[in-house]
Short mmCIF file of C-alpha atoms and ligand atoms in Angstrom, two decimals:
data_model
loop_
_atom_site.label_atom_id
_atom_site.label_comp_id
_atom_site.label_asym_id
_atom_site.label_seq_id
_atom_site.Cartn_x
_atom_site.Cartn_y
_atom_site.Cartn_z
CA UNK A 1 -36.56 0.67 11.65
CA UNK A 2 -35.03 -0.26 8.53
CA UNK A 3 -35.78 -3.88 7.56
CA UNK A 4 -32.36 -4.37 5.81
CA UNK A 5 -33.77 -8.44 4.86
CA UNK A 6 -36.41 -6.77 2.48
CA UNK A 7 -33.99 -4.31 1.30
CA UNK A 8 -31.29 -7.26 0.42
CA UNK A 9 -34.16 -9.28 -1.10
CA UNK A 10 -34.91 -6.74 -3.75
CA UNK A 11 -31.36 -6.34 -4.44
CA UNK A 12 -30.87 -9.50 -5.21
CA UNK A 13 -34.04 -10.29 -7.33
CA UNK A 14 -33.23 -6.67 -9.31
CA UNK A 15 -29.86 -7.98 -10.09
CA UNK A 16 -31.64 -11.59 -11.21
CA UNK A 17 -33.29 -9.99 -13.91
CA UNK A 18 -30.48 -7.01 -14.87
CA UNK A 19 -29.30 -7.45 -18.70
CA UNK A 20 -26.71 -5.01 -18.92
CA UNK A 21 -24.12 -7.05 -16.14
CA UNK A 22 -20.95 -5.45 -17.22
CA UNK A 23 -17.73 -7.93 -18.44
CA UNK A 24 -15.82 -10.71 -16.16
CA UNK A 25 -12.27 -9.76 -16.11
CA UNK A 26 -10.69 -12.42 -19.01
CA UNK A 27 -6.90 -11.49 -18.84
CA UNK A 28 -6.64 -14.22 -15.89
CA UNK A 29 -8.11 -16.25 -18.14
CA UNK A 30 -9.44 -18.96 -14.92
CA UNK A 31 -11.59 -15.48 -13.62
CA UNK A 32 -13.48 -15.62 -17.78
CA UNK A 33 -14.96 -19.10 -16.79
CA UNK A 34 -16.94 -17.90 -14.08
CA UNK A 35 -20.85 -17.28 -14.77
CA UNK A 36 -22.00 -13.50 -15.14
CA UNK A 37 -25.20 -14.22 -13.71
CA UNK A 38 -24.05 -14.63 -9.94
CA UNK A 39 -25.08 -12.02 -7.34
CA UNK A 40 -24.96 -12.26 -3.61
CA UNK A 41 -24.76 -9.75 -0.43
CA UNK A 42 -24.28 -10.64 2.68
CA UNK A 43 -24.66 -8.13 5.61
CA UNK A 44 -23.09 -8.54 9.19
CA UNK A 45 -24.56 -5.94 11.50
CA UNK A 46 -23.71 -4.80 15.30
CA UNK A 47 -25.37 -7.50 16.67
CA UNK A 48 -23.87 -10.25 14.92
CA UNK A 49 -26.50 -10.54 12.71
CA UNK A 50 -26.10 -12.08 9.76
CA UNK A 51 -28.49 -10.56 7.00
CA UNK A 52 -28.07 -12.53 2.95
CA UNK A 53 -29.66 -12.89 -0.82
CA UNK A 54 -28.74 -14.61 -3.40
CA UNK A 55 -25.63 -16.60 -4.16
CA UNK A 56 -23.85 -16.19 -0.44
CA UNK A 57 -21.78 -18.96 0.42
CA UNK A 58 -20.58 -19.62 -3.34
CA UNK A 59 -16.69 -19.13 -3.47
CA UNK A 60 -15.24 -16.24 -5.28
CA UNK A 61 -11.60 -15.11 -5.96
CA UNK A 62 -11.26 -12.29 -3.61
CA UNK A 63 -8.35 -10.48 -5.96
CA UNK A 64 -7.86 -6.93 -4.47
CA UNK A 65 -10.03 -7.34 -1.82
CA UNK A 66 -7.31 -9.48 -0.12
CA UNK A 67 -5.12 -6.53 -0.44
CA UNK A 68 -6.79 -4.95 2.67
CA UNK A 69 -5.66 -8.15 4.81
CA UNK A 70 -2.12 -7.80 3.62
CA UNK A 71 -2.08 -4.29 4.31
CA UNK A 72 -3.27 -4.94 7.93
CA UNK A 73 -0.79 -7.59 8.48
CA UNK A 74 1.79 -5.57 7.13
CA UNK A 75 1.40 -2.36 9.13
CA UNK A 76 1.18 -4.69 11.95
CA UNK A 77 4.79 -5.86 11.40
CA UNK A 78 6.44 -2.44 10.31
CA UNK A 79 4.11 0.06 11.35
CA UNK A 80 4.71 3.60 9.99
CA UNK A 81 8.11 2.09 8.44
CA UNK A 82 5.90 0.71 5.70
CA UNK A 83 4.90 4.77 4.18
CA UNK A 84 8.29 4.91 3.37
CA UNK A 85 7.96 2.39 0.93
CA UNK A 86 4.13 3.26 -0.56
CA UNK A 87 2.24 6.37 -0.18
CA UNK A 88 -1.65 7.56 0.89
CA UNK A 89 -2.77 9.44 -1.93
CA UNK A 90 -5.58 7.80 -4.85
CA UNK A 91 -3.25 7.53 -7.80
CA UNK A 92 -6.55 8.33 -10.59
CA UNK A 93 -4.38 5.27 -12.25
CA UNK A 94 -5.88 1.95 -13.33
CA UNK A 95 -4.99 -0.79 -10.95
CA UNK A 96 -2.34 -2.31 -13.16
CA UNK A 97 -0.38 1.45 -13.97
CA UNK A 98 3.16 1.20 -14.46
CA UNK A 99 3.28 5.01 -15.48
CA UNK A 100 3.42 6.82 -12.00
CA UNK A 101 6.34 4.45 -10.98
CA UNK A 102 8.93 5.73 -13.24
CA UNK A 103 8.08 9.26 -12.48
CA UNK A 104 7.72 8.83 -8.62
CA UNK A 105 11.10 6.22 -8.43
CA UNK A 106 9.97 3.31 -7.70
CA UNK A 107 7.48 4.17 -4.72
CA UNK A 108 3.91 2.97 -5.29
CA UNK A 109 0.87 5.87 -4.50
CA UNK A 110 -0.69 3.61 -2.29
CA UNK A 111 -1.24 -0.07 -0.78
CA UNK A 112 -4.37 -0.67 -3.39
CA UNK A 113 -3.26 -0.43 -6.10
CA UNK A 114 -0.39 -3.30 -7.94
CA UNK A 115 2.53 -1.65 -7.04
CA UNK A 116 1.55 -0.93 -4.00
CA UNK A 117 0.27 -4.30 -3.05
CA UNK A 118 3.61 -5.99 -4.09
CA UNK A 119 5.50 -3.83 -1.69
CA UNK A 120 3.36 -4.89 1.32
CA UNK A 121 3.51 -8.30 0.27
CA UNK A 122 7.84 -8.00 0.21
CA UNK A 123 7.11 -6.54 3.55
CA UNK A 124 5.41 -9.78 4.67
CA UNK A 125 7.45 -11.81 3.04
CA UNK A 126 11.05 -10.37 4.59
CA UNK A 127 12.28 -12.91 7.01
CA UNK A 128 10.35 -16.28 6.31
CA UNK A 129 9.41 -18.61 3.43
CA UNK A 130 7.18 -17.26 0.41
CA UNK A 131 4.94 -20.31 1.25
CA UNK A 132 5.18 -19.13 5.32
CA UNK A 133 3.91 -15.84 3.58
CA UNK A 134 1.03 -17.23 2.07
CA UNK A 135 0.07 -19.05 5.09
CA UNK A 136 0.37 -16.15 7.29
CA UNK A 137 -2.50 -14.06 5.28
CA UNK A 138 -4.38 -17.21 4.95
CA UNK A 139 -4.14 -17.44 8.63
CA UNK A 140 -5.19 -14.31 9.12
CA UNK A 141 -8.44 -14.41 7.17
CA UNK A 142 -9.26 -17.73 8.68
CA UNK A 143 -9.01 -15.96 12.18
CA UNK A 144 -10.80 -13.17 11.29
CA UNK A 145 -13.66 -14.79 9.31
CA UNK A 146 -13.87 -17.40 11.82
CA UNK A 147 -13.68 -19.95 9.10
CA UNK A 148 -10.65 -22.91 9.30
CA UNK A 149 -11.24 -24.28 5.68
CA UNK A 150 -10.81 -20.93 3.48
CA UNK A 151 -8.03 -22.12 0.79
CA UNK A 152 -6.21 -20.70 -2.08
CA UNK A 153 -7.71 -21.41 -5.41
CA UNK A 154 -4.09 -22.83 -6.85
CA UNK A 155 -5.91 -23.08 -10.64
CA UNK A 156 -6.71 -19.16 -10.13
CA UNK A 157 -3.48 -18.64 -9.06
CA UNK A 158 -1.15 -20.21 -11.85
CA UNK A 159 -3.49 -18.70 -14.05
CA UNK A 160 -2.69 -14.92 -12.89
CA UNK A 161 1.56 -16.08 -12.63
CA UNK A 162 1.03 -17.37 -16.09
CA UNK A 163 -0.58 -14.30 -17.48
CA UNK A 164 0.93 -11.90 -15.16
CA UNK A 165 3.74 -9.82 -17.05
CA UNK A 166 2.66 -6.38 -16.00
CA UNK A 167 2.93 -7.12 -12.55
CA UNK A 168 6.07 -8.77 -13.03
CA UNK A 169 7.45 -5.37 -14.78
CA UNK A 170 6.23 -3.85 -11.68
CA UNK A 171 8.16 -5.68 -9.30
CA UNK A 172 11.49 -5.80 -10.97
CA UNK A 173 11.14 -2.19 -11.24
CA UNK A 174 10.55 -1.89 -7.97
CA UNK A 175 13.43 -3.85 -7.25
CA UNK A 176 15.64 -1.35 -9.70
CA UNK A 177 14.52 1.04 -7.34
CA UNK A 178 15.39 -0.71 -3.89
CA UNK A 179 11.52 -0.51 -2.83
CA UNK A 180 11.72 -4.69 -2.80
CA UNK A 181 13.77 -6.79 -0.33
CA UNK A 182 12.96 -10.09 -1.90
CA UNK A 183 13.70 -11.60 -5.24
CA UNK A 184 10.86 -10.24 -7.38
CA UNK A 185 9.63 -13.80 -8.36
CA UNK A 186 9.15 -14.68 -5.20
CA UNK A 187 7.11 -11.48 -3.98
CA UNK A 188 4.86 -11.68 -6.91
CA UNK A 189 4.52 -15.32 -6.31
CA UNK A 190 2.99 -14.32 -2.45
CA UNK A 191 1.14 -11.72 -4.02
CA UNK A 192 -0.56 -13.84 -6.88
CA UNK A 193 -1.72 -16.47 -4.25
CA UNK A 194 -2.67 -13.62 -2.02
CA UNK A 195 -5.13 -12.39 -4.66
CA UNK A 196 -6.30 -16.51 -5.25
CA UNK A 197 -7.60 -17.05 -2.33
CA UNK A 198 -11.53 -17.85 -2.45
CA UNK A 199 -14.33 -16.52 -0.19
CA UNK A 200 -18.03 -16.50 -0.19
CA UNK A 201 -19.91 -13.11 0.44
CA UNK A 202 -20.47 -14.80 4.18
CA UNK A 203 -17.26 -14.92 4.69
CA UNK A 204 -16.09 -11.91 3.68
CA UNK A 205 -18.18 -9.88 5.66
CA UNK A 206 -17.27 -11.95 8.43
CA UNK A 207 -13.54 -10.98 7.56
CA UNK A 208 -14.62 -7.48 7.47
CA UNK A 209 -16.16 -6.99 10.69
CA UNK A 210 -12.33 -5.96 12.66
CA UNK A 211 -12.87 -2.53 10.35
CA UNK A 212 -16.43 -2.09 11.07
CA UNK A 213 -15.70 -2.08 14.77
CA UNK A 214 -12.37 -0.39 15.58
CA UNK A 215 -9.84 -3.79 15.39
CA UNK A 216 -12.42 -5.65 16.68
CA UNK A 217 -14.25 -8.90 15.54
CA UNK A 218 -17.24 -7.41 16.27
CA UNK A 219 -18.61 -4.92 19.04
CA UNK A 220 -16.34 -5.83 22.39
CA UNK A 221 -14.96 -8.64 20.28
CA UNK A 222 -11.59 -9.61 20.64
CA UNK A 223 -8.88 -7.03 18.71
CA UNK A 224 -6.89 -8.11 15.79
CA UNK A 225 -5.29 -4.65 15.16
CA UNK A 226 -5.65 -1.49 17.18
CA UNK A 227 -8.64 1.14 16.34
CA UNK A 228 -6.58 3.79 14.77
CA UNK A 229 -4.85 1.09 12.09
CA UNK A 230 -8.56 -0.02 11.52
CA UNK A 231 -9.51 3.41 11.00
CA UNK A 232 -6.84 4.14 8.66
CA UNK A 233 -7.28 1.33 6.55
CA UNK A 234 -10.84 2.37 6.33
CA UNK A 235 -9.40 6.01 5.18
CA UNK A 236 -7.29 4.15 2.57
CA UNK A 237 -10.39 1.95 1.22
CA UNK A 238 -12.48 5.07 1.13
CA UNK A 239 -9.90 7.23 -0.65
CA UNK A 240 -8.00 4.60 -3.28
CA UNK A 241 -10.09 1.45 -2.57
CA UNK A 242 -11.72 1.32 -6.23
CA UNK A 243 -8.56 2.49 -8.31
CA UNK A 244 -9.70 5.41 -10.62
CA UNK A 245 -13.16 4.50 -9.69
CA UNK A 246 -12.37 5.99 -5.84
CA UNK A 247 -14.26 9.16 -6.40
CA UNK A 248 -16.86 7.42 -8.08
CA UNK A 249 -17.62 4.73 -5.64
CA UNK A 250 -17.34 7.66 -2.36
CA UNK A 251 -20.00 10.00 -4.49
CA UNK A 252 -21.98 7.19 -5.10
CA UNK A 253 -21.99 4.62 -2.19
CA UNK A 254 -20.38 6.64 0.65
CA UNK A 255 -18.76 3.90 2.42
CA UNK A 256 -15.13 2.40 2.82
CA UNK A 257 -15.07 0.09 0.09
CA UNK A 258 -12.12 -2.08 -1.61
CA UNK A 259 -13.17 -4.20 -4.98
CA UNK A 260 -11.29 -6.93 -6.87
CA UNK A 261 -11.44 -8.10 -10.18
CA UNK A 262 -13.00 -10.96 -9.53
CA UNK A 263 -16.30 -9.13 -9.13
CA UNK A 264 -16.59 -8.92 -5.02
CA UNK A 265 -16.42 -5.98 -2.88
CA UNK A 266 -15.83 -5.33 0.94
CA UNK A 267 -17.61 -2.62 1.76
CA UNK A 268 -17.84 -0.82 5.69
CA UNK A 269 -19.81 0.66 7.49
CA UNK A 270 -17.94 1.80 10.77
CA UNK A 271 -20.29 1.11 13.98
CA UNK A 272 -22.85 -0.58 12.10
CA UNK A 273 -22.23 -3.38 9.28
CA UNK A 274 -19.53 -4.95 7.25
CA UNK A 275 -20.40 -5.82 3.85
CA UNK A 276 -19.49 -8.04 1.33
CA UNK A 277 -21.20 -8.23 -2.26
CA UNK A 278 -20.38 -10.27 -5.29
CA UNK A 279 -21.02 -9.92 -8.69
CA UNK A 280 -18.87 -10.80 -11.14
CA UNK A 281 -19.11 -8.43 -14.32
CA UNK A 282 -17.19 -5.42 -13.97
CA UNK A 283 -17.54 -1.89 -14.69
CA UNK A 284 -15.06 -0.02 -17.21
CA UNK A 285 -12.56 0.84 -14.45
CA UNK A 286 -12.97 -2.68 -13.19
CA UNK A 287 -15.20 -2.83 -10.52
CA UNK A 288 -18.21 -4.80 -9.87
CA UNK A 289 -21.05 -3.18 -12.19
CA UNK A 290 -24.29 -4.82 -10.32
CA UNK A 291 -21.99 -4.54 -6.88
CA UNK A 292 -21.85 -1.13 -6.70
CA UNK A 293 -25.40 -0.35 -7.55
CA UNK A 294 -26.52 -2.68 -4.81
CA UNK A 295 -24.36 -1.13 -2.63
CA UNK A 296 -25.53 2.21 -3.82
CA UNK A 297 -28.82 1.07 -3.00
CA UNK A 298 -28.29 -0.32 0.12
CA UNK A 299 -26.42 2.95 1.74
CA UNK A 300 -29.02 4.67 0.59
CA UNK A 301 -32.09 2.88 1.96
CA UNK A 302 -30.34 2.22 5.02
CA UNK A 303 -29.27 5.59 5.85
CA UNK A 304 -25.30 4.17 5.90
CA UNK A 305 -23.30 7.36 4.13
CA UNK A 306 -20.36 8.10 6.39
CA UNK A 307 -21.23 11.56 4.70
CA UNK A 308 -24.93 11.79 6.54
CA UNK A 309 -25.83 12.18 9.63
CA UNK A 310 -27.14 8.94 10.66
CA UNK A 311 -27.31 7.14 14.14
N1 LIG B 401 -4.49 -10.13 -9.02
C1 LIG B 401 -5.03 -9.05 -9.77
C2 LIG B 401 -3.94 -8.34 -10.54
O1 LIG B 401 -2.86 -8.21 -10.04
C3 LIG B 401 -5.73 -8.13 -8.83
C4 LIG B 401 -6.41 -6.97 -9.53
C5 LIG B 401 -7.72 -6.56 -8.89
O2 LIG B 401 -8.40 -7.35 -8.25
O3 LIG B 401 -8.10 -5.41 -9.06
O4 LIG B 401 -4.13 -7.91 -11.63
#
């Protein structure tokens, strides 16, 4: 029996003493005030269990990892519609690539990554407020996490729509292309609070748990989406959920995973555990440096590869 407490204990007091802690995103400047030194990882397994270290129920921007609600929401409103408008392959692009755009006309390689993200946000968007938007993700992740007081962080938030040219480009080249319904400022404005919104590593892995168990909150829990969306989400997080660090983070880890810049991951483990691990300083490619290796670490000891044969 693996004793998954001891396992998340060492994590956490290895990552206490790491020096090299790799670099908190600064171009949202709000996300460069926020302390290298945090760690956390919390675990919620088939039984509900809820298994933690270190700095759990400390707030975090989620960034990208809110991506993976919107998509969810999203295929829930157009279903199969929405592939018209973003594809399923890993683009090998860093998140914020304008390059493949031009070349592909307009249509984003997948949900994950910028582009991609703004075009399920228009999709939520289409048909109510940008503020109705915002609340319907938020409501989401409040149902699914279990939690009524999750917020956007608005000072995170101004910060990226201050800062946040690139993605602008992105939409109104989108929009060029017809692959936007709404006005561009007000898609990137969904998307930008989208990203803002704050969760601890508790949380998250509460949010989580509808992928780890087929659209379900939990094991015979009641179903949010239906087990093949869940299942192809988890495809998509495997396959593109780390940017041009997808390959990477499947070699290494071996798990659905989806980062954000703001140093957390969601990581599952389908049948047994959803995952959510925070560390701020980023890798090169902009994923959580200490993150992944604990979640390295953790597949490992625990047997969790979708690649092995494990019960
Ligand atoms: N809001 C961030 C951006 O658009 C999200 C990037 C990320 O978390 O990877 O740049």
């Amino acid at each position: 029996m693996v004793d998954l407490q001891h396992i998340v204990d060492d994590l956490a007091e290895r990552a206490s003493s790491a020096t090299e802690r790799g670099r908190v995103a600064t171009y949202i400047p709000q996300l460069a005030q926020v302390s290298p030194k945090h760690f956390g990882i919390a675990i919620v397994t088939q039984s509900g269990e809820e298994i933690v270290a270190g700095d759990t129920n400390v707030p975090f921007s989620i960034q990208s990892i809110s991506k993976v609600f919107a998509l969810t929401l999203a295929l829930d409103k157009d279903g199969d519609g929405l592939w018209r408008r973003v594809g399923r392959e890993p683009s090998g692009d860093p998140f914020n690539s304008i390059v493949q755009l031009e070349y592909e006309k307009g249509v984003p390689r997948n949900p994950f990554i910028n582009a991609g993200a703004l075009a399920v946000a228009d999709v939520i968007l289409s048909g109510q407020s940008p503020a109705g938007a915002v609340a319907q993700t938020l409501g989401f992740l409040r149902h699914v996490s279990g939690d009524e007081t999750l917020q956007v962080d608005q000072a995170v938030a101004k910060s990226e729509l201050d800062h946040g040219f690139r993605n602008m480009a992105m939409a109104n080249f989108m929009k060029a292309h017809k692959n936007l319904e709404n006005r561009p400022e007000d898609t990137l404005w969904v998307y930008v609070q989208n990203c803002a919104i704050a969760m601890s590593c508790r949380q998250l892995a509460r949010a989580g748990r509808y992928l780890a168990w087929d659209g379900r909150i939990g094991p015979g829990g009641a179903p949010v989406t239906s087990s093949q969306r869940a299942r192809r989400i988890n495809a998509l997080m495997l396959t593109c959920g780390h940017y041009d660090g997808s390959g990477e983070f499947a070699f290494r880890v071996g798990v659905p995973g989806k980062s954000g810049v703001g140093g957390g991951i969601l990581a599952i483990v389908p049948g047994h555990a959803s995952i959510a691990c925070w560390s701020p300083g980023l890798n090169e490619v902009g994923n959580s440096l200490l993150g992944t290796e604990a979640l390295e670490e953790l597949t490992r000891r625990a047997g969790w590869s979708v690649f092995a044969s494990n019960p």
